[in-house]
Amino acid sequence: MDVLDSLILGVIQGLTEFLPVSSSGHLELGKAILGDNSVPEESLLFTVVMHFATALSTIVIFRKDIWEILRGLLQFKWNEETKFSLKIIISMIPAALVGILFEEQLEQLFGGSVLLVGFMLIVTAVLLWLADKAKNTGKPVSFSNAFIIGIAQAIALLPGISRSGSTISTSVLLGNDKTKAARFSFLMVVPLILGKIAKDVLDGNLTHTGNSTGLIVGFIAAFISGLFACTWMISLVKKSKLSYFAIYCLIVGVIAIVVSYT
């Protein structure tokens, strides 16, 4: 993978990690279009680096929220920050279990499976359309909601299912406030991504024999575009503009299915 390809895929990752169109699905489509011939381990390394970049952009955008949460936790009291942190932990359980129990099976799906991505993008489109029709409320995310949203995040491990789209849509369909749903969705993935990266590093699953410049360029592109997309997505959720992304996912999904059969 050359530097230009890395730049393009980095921008795709940064934008689609936060916009509800599936970053993993678009990365797979991008690899198929660009003719990525990386071996699976190197392809996985690039994907992990891109996800780390967007996790870092999330931390930057929500730095004040994260700081308040940490301050609340250090008080060692049953306060709102402690409750929120516990909800985040609960939401991580489904995806963590799926990731541990089906790690090899999931990795095999990240090999340019255009047909699978196409069908999953259509599923994402349906979720976004339903969520866009839901009424906005002031209801916060409850403990039971956190687990259900976590299940949605676990399903979003499939390429083509938008993580932000599925978790925000699930939260809104459960009756939660749209702004609070977006905040919870973006914060809940950070410890999961960092944990997954740490596990891969410790297990020695990440190998690299190619162009380091490409990884660096991809990382920077994903980080910068992620900053923009995260801020934009929060505004879009507030204004109930998810239906536009539902149409986009439907169109791309249908095209992907058609192309996979040609």
PDB file of N, CA, C and O in Angstrom, residues 54-74 81 84-85 88 183 186-191 194:
ATOM      1  N   THR A  54      -8.576   7.545  15.309  1.00  0.00           N
ATOM      2  CA  THR A  54      -9.904   8.106  15.560  1.00  0.00           C
ATOM      3  C   THR A  54     -10.255   8.059  17.050  1.00  0.00           C
ATOM      4  O   THR A  54     -11.005   8.907  17.539  1.00  0.00           O
ATOM      5  N   ALA A  55      -9.715   7.077  17.768  1.00  0.00           N
ATOM      6  CA  ALA A  55      -9.916   7.047  19.223  1.00  0.00           C
ATOM      7  C   ALA A  55      -9.247   8.266  19.850  1.00  0.00           C
ATOM      8  O   ALA A  55      -9.799   8.896  20.768  1.00  0.00           O
ATOM      9  N   LEU A  56      -8.078   8.616  19.335  1.00  0.00           N
ATOM     10  CA  LEU A  56      -7.359   9.785  19.839  1.00  0.00           C
ATOM     11  C   LEU A  56      -8.126  11.071  19.532  1.00  0.00           C
ATOM     12  O   LEU A  56      -8.187  11.983  20.373  1.00  0.00           O
ATOM     13  N   SER A  57      -8.727  11.150  18.359  1.00  0.00           N
ATOM     14  CA  SER A  57      -9.506  12.341  18.018  1.00  0.00           C
ATOM     15  C   SER A  57     -10.737  12.454  18.914  1.00  0.00           C
ATOM     16  O   SER A  57     -11.161  13.559  19.268  1.00  0.00           O
ATOM     17  N   THR A  58     -11.317  11.310  19.303  1.00  0.00           N
ATOM     18  CA  THR A  58     -12.453  11.319  20.233  1.00  0.00           C
ATOM     19  C   THR A  58     -12.030  11.884  21.581  1.00  0.00           C
ATOM     20  O   THR A  58     -12.747  12.683  22.193  1.00  0.00           O
ATOM     21  N   ILE A  59     -10.857  11.457  22.047  1.00  0.00           N
ATOM     22  CA  ILE A  59     -10.333  11.946  23.325  1.00  0.00           C
ATOM     23  C   ILE A  59     -10.130  13.455  23.284  1.00  0.00           C
ATOM     24  O   ILE A  59     -10.429  14.165  24.256  1.00  0.00           O
ATOM     25  N   VAL A  60      -9.644  13.964  22.154  1.00  0.00           N
ATOM     26  CA  VAL A  60      -9.410  15.405  22.016  1.00  0.00           C
ATOM     27  C   VAL A  60     -10.734  16.165  22.050  1.00  0.00           C
ATOM     28  O   VAL A  60     -10.874  17.173  22.763  1.00  0.00           O
ATOM     29  N   ILE A  61     -11.729  15.691  21.302  1.00  0.00           N
ATOM     30  CA  ILE A  61     -13.028  16.366  21.229  1.00  0.00           C
ATOM     31  C   ILE A  61     -13.733  16.361  22.590  1.00  0.00           C
ATOM     32  O   ILE A  61     -14.320  17.361  23.017  1.00  0.00           O
ATOM     33  N   PHE A  62     -13.660  15.225  23.291  1.00  0.00           N
ATOM     34  CA  PHE A  62     -14.366  15.077  24.570  1.00  0.00           C
ATOM     35  C   PHE A  62     -13.421  15.198  25.761  1.00  0.00           C
ATOM     36  O   PHE A  62     -13.685  14.637  26.821  1.00  0.00           O
ATOM     37  N   ARG A  63     -12.331  15.924  25.599  1.00  0.00           N
ATOM     38  CA  ARG A  63     -11.324  16.023  26.648  1.00  0.00           C
ATOM     39  C   ARG A  63     -11.904  16.605  27.944  1.00  0.00           C
ATOM     40  O   ARG A  63     -11.540  16.165  29.042  1.00  0.00           O
ATOM     41  N   LYS A  64     -12.803  17.586  27.826  1.00  0.00           N
ATOM     42  CA  LYS A  64     -13.407  18.178  29.024  1.00  0.00           C
ATOM     43  C   LYS A  64     -14.306  17.168  29.732  1.00  0.00           C
ATOM     44  O   LYS A  64     -14.302  17.072  30.962  1.00  0.00           O
ATOM     45  N   ASP A  65     -15.089  16.415  28.943  1.00  0.00           N
ATOM     46  CA  ASP A  65     -15.965  15.396  29.520  1.00  0.00           C
ATOM     47  C   ASP A  65     -15.147  14.311  30.222  1.00  0.00           C
ATOM     48  O   ASP A  65     -15.488  13.877  31.327  1.00  0.00           O
ATOM     49  N   ILE A  66     -14.077  13.888  29.539  1.00  0.00           N
ATOM     50  CA  ILE A  66     -13.231  12.834  30.098  1.00  0.00           C
ATOM     51  C   ILE A  66     -12.559  13.313  31.389  1.00  0.00           C
ATOM     52  O   ILE A  66     -12.448  12.563  32.364  1.00  0.00           O
ATOM     53  N   TRP A  67     -12.134  14.577  31.395  1.00  0.00           N
ATOM     54  CA  TRP A  67     -11.496  15.134  32.582  1.00  0.00           C
ATOM     55  C   TRP A  67     -12.478  15.187  33.746  1.00  0.00           C
ATOM     56  O   TRP A  67     -12.132  14.863  34.888  1.00  0.00           O
ATOM     57  N   GLU A  68     -13.717  15.591  33.479  1.00  0.00           N
ATOM     58  CA  GLU A  68     -14.742  15.635  34.516  1.00  0.00           C
ATOM     59  C   GLU A  68     -15.044  14.239  35.051  1.00  0.00           C
ATOM     60  O   GLU A  68     -15.256  14.046  36.253  1.00  0.00           O
ATOM     61  N   ILE A  69     -15.074  13.257  34.164  1.00  0.00           N
ATOM     62  CA  ILE A  69     -15.318  11.871  34.580  1.00  0.00           C
ATOM     63  C   ILE A  69     -14.195  11.387  35.490  1.00  0.00           C
ATOM     64  O   ILE A  69     -14.440  10.773  36.535  1.00  0.00           O
ATOM     65  N   LEU A  70     -12.952  11.666  35.098  1.00  0.00           N
ATOM     66  CA  LEU A  70     -11.803  11.256  35.912  1.00  0.00           C
ATOM     67  C   LEU A  70     -11.805  11.947  37.274  1.00  0.00           C
ATOM     68  O   LEU A  70     -11.521  11.314  38.303  1.00  0.00           O
ATOM     69  N   ARG A  71     -12.139  13.218  37.283  1.00  0.00           N
ATOM     70  CA  ARG A  71     -12.204  13.955  38.554  1.00  0.00           C
ATOM     71  C   ARG A  71     -13.273  13.362  39.461  1.00  0.00           C
ATOM     72  O   ARG A  71     -13.071  13.219  40.672  1.00  0.00           O
ATOM     73  N   GLY A  72     -14.418  13.009  38.868  1.00  0.00           N
ATOM     74  CA  GLY A  72     -15.498  12.421  39.651  1.00  0.00           C
ATOM     75  C   GLY A  72     -15.125  11.056  40.203  1.00  0.00           C
ATOM     76  O   GLY A  72     -15.444  10.724  41.352  1.00  0.00           O
ATOM     77  N   LEU A  73     -14.414  10.281  39.406  1.00  0.00           N
ATOM     78  CA  LEU A  73     -13.995   8.943  39.850  1.00  0.00           C
ATOM     79  C   LEU A  73     -13.020   9.034  41.014  1.00  0.00           C
ATOM     80  O   LEU A  73     -13.052   8.204  41.939  1.00  0.00           O
ATOM     81  N   LEU A  74     -12.139  10.027  40.975  1.00  0.00           N
ATOM     82  CA  LEU A  74     -11.129  10.184  42.027  1.00  0.00           C
ATOM     83  C   LEU A  74     -11.726  10.640  43.361  1.00  0.00           C
ATOM     84  O   LEU A  74     -11.037  10.632  44.384  1.00  0.00           O
ATOM     85  N   GLU A  81     -20.503  10.785  37.733  1.00  0.00           N
ATOM     86  CA  GLU A  81     -19.349  10.335  36.949  1.00  0.00           C
ATOM     87  C   GLU A  81     -19.085   8.847  37.158  1.00  0.00           C
ATOM     88  O   GLU A  81     -18.754   8.129  36.207  1.00  0.00           O
ATOM     89  N   PHE A  84     -21.780   6.959  35.277  1.00  0.00           N
ATOM     90  CA  PHE A  84     -21.534   6.997  33.837  1.00  0.00           C
ATOM     91  C   PHE A  84     -20.424   6.026  33.468  1.00  0.00           C
ATOM     92  O   PHE A  84     -20.525   5.295  32.465  1.00  0.00           O
ATOM     93  N   SER A  85     -19.358   5.996  34.253  1.00  0.00           N
ATOM     94  CA  SER A  85     -18.237   5.093  33.991  1.00  0.00           C
ATOM     95  C   SER A  85     -18.671   3.636  34.065  1.00  0.00           C
ATOM     96  O   SER A  85     -18.256   2.804  33.245  1.00  0.00           O
ATOM     97  N   ILE A  88     -20.456   2.737  30.961  1.00  0.00           N
ATOM     98  CA  ILE A  88     -19.498   2.507  29.866  1.00  0.00           C
ATOM     99  C   ILE A  88     -18.928   1.094  29.956  1.00  0.00           C
ATOM    100  O   ILE A  88     -18.821   0.380  28.954  1.00  0.00           O
ATOM    101  N   ARG A 183     -23.106  11.367  22.696  1.00  0.00           N
ATOM    102  CA  ARG A 183     -21.983  11.471  23.644  1.00  0.00           C
ATOM    103  C   ARG A 183     -21.620  10.100  24.187  1.00  0.00           C
ATOM    104  O   ARG A 183     -20.434   9.735  24.245  1.00  0.00           O
ATOM    105  N   PHE A 186     -19.883   7.836  21.441  1.00  0.00           N
ATOM    106  CA  PHE A 186     -18.496   8.148  21.108  1.00  0.00           C
ATOM    107  C   PHE A 186     -17.539   7.825  22.253  1.00  0.00           C
ATOM    108  O   PHE A 186     -16.406   7.392  22.024  1.00  0.00           O
ATOM    109  N   LEU A 187     -17.991   8.026  23.484  1.00  0.00           N
ATOM    110  CA  LEU A 187     -17.114   7.759  24.629  1.00  0.00           C
ATOM    111  C   LEU A 187     -16.997   6.262  24.928  1.00  0.00           C
ATOM    112  O   LEU A 187     -15.956   5.809  25.411  1.00  0.00           O
ATOM    113  N   MET A 188     -18.037   5.487  24.645  1.00  0.00           N
ATOM    114  CA  MET A 188     -18.029   4.074  25.009  1.00  0.00           C
ATOM    115  C   MET A 188     -17.023   3.251  24.203  1.00  0.00           C
ATOM    116  O   MET A 188     -16.576   2.203  24.652  1.00  0.00           O
ATOM    117  N   VAL A 189     -16.641   3.750  23.029  1.00  0.00           N
ATOM    118  CA  VAL A 189     -15.765   2.958  22.168  1.00  0.00           C
ATOM    119  C   VAL A 189     -14.288   3.164  22.486  1.00  0.00           C
ATOM    120  O   VAL A 189     -13.450   2.311  22.164  1.00  0.00           O
ATOM    121  N   VAL A 190     -13.946   4.288  23.138  1.00  0.00           N
ATOM    122  CA  VAL A 190     -12.535   4.602  23.379  1.00  0.00           C
ATOM    123  C   VAL A 190     -11.818   3.520  24.186  1.00  0.00           C
ATOM    124  O   VAL A 190     -10.777   3.003  23.745  1.00  0.00           O
ATOM    125  N   PRO A 191     -12.319   3.134  25.369  1.00  0.00           N
ATOM    126  CA  PRO A 191     -11.606   2.088  26.128  1.00  0.00           C
ATOM    127  C   PRO A 191     -11.596   0.749  25.408  1.00  0.00           C
ATOM    128  O   PRO A 191     -10.646  -0.026  25.550  1.00  0.00           O
ATOM    129  N   LEU A 194      -8.779   0.996  22.699  1.00  0.00           N
ATOM    130  CA  LEU A 194      -7.465   0.991  23.343  1.00  0.00           C
ATOM    131  C   LEU A 194      -7.152  -0.381  23.942  1.00  0.00           C
ATOM    132  O   LEU A 194      -6.010  -0.845  23.888  1.00  0.00           O
TER     133      LEU A 194
END
